[in-house]
Short mmCIF file of C-alpha atoms in Angstrom, two decimals:
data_model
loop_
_atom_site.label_atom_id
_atom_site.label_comp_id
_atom_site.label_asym_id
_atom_site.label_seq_id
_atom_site.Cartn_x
_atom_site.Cartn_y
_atom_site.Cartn_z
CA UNK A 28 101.83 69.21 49.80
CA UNK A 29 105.14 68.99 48.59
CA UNK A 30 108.48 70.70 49.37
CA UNK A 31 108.62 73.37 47.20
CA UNK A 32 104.66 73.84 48.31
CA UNK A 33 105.17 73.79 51.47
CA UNK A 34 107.89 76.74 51.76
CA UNK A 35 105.16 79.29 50.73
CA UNK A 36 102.52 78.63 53.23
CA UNK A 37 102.61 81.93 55.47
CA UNK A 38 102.61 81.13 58.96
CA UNK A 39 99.13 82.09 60.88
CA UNK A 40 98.99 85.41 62.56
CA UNK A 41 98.38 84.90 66.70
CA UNK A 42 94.92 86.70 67.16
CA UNK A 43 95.12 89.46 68.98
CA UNK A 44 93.77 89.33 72.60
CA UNK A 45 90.76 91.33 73.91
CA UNK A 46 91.67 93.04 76.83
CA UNK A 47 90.79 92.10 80.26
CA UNK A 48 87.68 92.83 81.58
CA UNK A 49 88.19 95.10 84.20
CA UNK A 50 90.22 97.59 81.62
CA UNK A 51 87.22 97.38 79.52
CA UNK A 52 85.44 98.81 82.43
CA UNK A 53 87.92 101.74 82.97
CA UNK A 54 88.01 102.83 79.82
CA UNK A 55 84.03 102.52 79.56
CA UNK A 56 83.89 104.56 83.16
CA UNK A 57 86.21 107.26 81.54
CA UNK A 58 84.12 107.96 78.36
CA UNK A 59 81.22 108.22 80.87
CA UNK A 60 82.88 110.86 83.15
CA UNK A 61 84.05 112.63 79.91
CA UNK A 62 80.92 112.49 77.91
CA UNK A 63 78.85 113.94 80.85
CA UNK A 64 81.68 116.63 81.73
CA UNK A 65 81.59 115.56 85.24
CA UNK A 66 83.57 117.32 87.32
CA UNK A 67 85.48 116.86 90.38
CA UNK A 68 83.27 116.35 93.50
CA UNK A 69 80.56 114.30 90.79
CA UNK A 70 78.97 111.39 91.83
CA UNK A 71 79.07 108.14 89.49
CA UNK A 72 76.21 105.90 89.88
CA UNK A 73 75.64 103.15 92.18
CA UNK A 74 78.01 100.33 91.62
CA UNK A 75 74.84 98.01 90.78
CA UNK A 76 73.45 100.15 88.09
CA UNK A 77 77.09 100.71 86.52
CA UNK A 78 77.17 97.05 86.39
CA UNK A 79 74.06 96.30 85.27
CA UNK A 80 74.21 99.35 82.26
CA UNK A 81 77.48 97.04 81.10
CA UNK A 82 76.54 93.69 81.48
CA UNK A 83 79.10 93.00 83.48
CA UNK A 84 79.74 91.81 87.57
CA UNK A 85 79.70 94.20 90.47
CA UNK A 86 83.46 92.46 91.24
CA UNK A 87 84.75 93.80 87.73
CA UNK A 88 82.94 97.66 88.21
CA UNK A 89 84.82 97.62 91.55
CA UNK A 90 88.04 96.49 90.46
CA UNK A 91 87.95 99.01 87.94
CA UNK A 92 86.84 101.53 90.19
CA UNK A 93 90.14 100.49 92.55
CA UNK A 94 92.18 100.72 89.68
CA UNK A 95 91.20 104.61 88.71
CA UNK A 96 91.25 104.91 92.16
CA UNK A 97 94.95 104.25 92.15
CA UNK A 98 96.09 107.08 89.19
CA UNK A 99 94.02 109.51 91.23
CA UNK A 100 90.64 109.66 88.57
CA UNK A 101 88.25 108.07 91.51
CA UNK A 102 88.18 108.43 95.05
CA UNK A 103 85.08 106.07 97.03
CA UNK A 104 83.91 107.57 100.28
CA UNK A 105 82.71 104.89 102.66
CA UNK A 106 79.20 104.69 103.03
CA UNK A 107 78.37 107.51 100.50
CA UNK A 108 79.51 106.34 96.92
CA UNK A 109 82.33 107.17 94.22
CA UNK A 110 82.92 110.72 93.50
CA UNK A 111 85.17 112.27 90.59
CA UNK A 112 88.35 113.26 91.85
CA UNK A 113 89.94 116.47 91.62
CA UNK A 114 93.05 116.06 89.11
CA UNK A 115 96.65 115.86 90.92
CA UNK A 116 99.87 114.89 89.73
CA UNK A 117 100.75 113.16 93.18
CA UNK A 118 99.82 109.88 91.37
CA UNK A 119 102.22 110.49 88.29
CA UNK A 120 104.78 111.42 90.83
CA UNK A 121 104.62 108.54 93.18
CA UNK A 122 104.69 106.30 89.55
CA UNK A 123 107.39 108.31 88.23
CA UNK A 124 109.68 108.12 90.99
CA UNK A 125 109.11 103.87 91.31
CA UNK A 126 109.84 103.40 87.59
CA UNK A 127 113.17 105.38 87.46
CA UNK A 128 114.40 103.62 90.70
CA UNK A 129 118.44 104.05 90.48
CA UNK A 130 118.54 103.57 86.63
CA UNK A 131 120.93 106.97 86.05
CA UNK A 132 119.98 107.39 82.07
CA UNK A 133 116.48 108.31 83.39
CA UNK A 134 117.64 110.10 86.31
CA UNK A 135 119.42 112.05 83.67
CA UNK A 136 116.57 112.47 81.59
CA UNK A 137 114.31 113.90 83.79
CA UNK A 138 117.02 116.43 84.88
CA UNK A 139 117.22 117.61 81.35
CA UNK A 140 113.45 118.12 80.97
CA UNK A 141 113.71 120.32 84.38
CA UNK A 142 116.38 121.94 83.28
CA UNK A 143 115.18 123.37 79.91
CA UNK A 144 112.05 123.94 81.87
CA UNK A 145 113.54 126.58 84.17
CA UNK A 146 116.34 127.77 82.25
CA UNK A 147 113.73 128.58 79.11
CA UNK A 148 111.11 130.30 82.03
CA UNK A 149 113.49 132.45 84.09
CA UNK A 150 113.15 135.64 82.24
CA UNK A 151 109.62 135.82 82.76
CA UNK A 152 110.05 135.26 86.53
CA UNK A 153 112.65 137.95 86.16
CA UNK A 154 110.12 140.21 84.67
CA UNK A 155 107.58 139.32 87.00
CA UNK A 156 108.79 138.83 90.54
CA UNK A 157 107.99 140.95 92.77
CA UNK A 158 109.97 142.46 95.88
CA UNK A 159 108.05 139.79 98.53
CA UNK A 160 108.83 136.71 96.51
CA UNK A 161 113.00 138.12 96.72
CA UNK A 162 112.63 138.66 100.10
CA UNK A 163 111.36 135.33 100.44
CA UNK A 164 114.25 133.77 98.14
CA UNK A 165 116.33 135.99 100.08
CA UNK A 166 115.48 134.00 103.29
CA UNK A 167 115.21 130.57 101.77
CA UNK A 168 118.99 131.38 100.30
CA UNK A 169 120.05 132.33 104.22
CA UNK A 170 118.26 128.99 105.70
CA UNK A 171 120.53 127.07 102.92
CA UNK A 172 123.46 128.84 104.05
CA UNK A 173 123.13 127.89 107.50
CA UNK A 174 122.30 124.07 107.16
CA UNK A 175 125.56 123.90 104.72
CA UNK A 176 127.91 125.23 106.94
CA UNK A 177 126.39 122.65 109.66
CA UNK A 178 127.41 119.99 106.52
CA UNK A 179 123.75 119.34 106.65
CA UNK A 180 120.84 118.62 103.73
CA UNK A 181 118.38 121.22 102.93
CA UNK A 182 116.23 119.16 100.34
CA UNK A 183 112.84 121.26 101.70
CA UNK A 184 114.67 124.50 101.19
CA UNK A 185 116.11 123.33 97.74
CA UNK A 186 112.67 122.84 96.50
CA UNK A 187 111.02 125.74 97.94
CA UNK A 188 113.76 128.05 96.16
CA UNK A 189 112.71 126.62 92.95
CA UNK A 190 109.03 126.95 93.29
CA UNK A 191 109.66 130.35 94.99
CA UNK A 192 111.39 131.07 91.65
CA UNK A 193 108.14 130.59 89.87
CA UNK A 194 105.45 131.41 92.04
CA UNK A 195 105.29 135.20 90.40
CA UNK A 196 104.30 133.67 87.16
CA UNK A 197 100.66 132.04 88.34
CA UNK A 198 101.00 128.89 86.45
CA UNK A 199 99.83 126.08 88.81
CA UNK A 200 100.53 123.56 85.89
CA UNK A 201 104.22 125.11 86.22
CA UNK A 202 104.29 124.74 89.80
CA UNK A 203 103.26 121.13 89.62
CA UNK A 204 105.60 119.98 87.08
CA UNK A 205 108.37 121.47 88.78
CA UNK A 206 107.41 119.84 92.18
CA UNK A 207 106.98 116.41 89.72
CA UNK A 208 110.74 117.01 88.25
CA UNK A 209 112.29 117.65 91.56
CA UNK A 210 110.38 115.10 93.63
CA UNK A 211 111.48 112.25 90.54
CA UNK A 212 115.09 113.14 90.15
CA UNK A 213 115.42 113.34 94.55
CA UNK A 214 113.70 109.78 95.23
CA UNK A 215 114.95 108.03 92.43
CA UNK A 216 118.82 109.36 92.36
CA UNK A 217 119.29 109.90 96.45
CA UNK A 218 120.36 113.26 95.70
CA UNK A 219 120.41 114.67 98.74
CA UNK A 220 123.22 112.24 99.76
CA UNK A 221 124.78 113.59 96.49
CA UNK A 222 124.92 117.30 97.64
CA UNK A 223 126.50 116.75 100.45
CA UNK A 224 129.64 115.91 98.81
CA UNK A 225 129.73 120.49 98.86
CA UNK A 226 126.36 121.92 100.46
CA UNK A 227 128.55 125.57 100.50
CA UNK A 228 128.71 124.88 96.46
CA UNK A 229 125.45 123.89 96.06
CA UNK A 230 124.22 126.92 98.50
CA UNK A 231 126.69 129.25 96.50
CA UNK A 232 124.81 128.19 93.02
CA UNK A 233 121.42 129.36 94.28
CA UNK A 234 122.85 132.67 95.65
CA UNK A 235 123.93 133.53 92.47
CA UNK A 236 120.74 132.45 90.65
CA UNK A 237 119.11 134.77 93.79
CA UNK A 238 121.37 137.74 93.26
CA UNK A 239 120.58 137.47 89.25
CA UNK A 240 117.14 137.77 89.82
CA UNK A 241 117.59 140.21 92.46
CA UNK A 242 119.03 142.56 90.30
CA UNK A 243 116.55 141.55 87.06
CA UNK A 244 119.46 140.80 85.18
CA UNK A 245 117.77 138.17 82.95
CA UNK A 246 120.88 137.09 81.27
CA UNK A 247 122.97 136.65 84.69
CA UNK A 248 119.76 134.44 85.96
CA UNK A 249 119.75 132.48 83.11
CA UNK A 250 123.16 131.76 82.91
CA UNK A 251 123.65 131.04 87.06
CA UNK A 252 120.92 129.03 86.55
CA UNK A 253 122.17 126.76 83.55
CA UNK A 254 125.42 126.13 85.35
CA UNK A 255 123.77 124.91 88.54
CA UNK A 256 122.21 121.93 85.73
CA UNK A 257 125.44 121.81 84.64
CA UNK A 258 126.99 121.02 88.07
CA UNK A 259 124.21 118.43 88.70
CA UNK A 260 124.65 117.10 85.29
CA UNK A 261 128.38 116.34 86.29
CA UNK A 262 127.66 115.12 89.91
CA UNK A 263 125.33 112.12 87.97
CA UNK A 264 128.27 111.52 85.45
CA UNK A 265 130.80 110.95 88.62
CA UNK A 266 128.18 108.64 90.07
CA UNK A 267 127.66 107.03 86.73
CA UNK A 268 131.67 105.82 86.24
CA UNK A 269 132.35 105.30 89.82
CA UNK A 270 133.07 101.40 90.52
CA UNK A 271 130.46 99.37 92.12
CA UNK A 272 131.15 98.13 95.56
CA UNK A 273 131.62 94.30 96.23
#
């Protein structure tokens, strides 16, 4: 082949790979539990049979059953079999919160999502709460109080304020992304360390967010609660452009 030939030969295309056996298996376990609309507490069949229905070793069924086991789809009791498992988010979560490790531009990310989150939800809550779910934010605000004039954390009281906040509108999908958001942004940015520079300011900002709702004055709560993003927001920025240490 000559020169002028040779520079319009295209170049082969790398085949693509199959993927590994044990996905294979996962993905062929979830179209079974989806096809037969098991639920949770449903038995799968016997490792054996699962492996003999797919042609494949007992050693690649149980690594794929480990492997759902690990994003919560699976859960093996010992001595009884592999059961459906009820769905929770604590798998996401615990995933979530490794991925973003200290990298701030996530951090910051996921504090927008909550933040839109609340801010967009708090008139319904407003509309909705009832006078036992104030007194409870009530005493949740008090608890803060006390722990910031001590110059101490109060990361438990932080997030049950915000779940308190939505607990009047019966959304358990809401309650779980909330506890996701919070849970993410505390492990991954060590927050808590972070309000401590001003607990009293950081107690003071769910007061007023209290005293909004309080008073179902829906455009007080929304606006109490925009600013407290807004002084998170800046407390990441700080952290963001402060030197390294040596």
């Amino acid at each position: 082949m000559d020169a002028a030939g040779a520079g319009k030969v295209k170049s082969i295309k790398p085949l693509d790979r199959p993927p590994l056996l044990h996905v294979s298996v996962q993905e062929s376990l979830k179209s079974y539990i989806a096809d037969n609309q098991l639920g949770p507490g449903s038995a799968l069949p016997p490792e054996g049979f699962l492996a003999q229905q797919l042609g494949v070793s007992r050693n690649s069924v149980r690594e794929a059953i480990k492997a759902l086991e690990s994003v919560g789809i699976l859960e093996t009791r010992r001595g009884i079999g592999v059961f459906v498992k009820a769905f929770s988010f604590a798998p996401l979560l615990d995933n979530l919160a490794y991925g973003l490790g200290g990298a701030l531009r996530e951090v910051e990310e996921v504090l927008e999502i909550r933040r839109v989150l609340e801010v967009g939800l708090i008139a319904k809550t407003v509309a909705l709460i009832g006078e036992d779910d104030i007194e409870e934010l009530r005493q949740t605000v008090e608890q803060m109080r006390q722990a910031a004039e001590r110059n101490q954390s109060f990361a438990a009281e932080d997030q049950r304020f915000h779940n308190l906040l939505f607990r009047c509108q019966d959304n358990r999908m809401l309650t779980s992304l909330i506890d996701v958001f919070w849970l993410a942004f505390y492990k991954a940015s060590d927050f808590v360390n972070l309000a401590n520079i001003d607990p009293l300011a950081t107690w003071q900002d769910h007061y007023d967010i209290y005293a909004a709702v309080a008073a179902r004055d829906v455009e007080a709560a929304r606006s109490r609660l925009d600013q407290h993003y807004d002084g998170i927001a800046r407390l990441l920025a700080t952290r963001k452009t402060a030197p390294t240490p040596d």
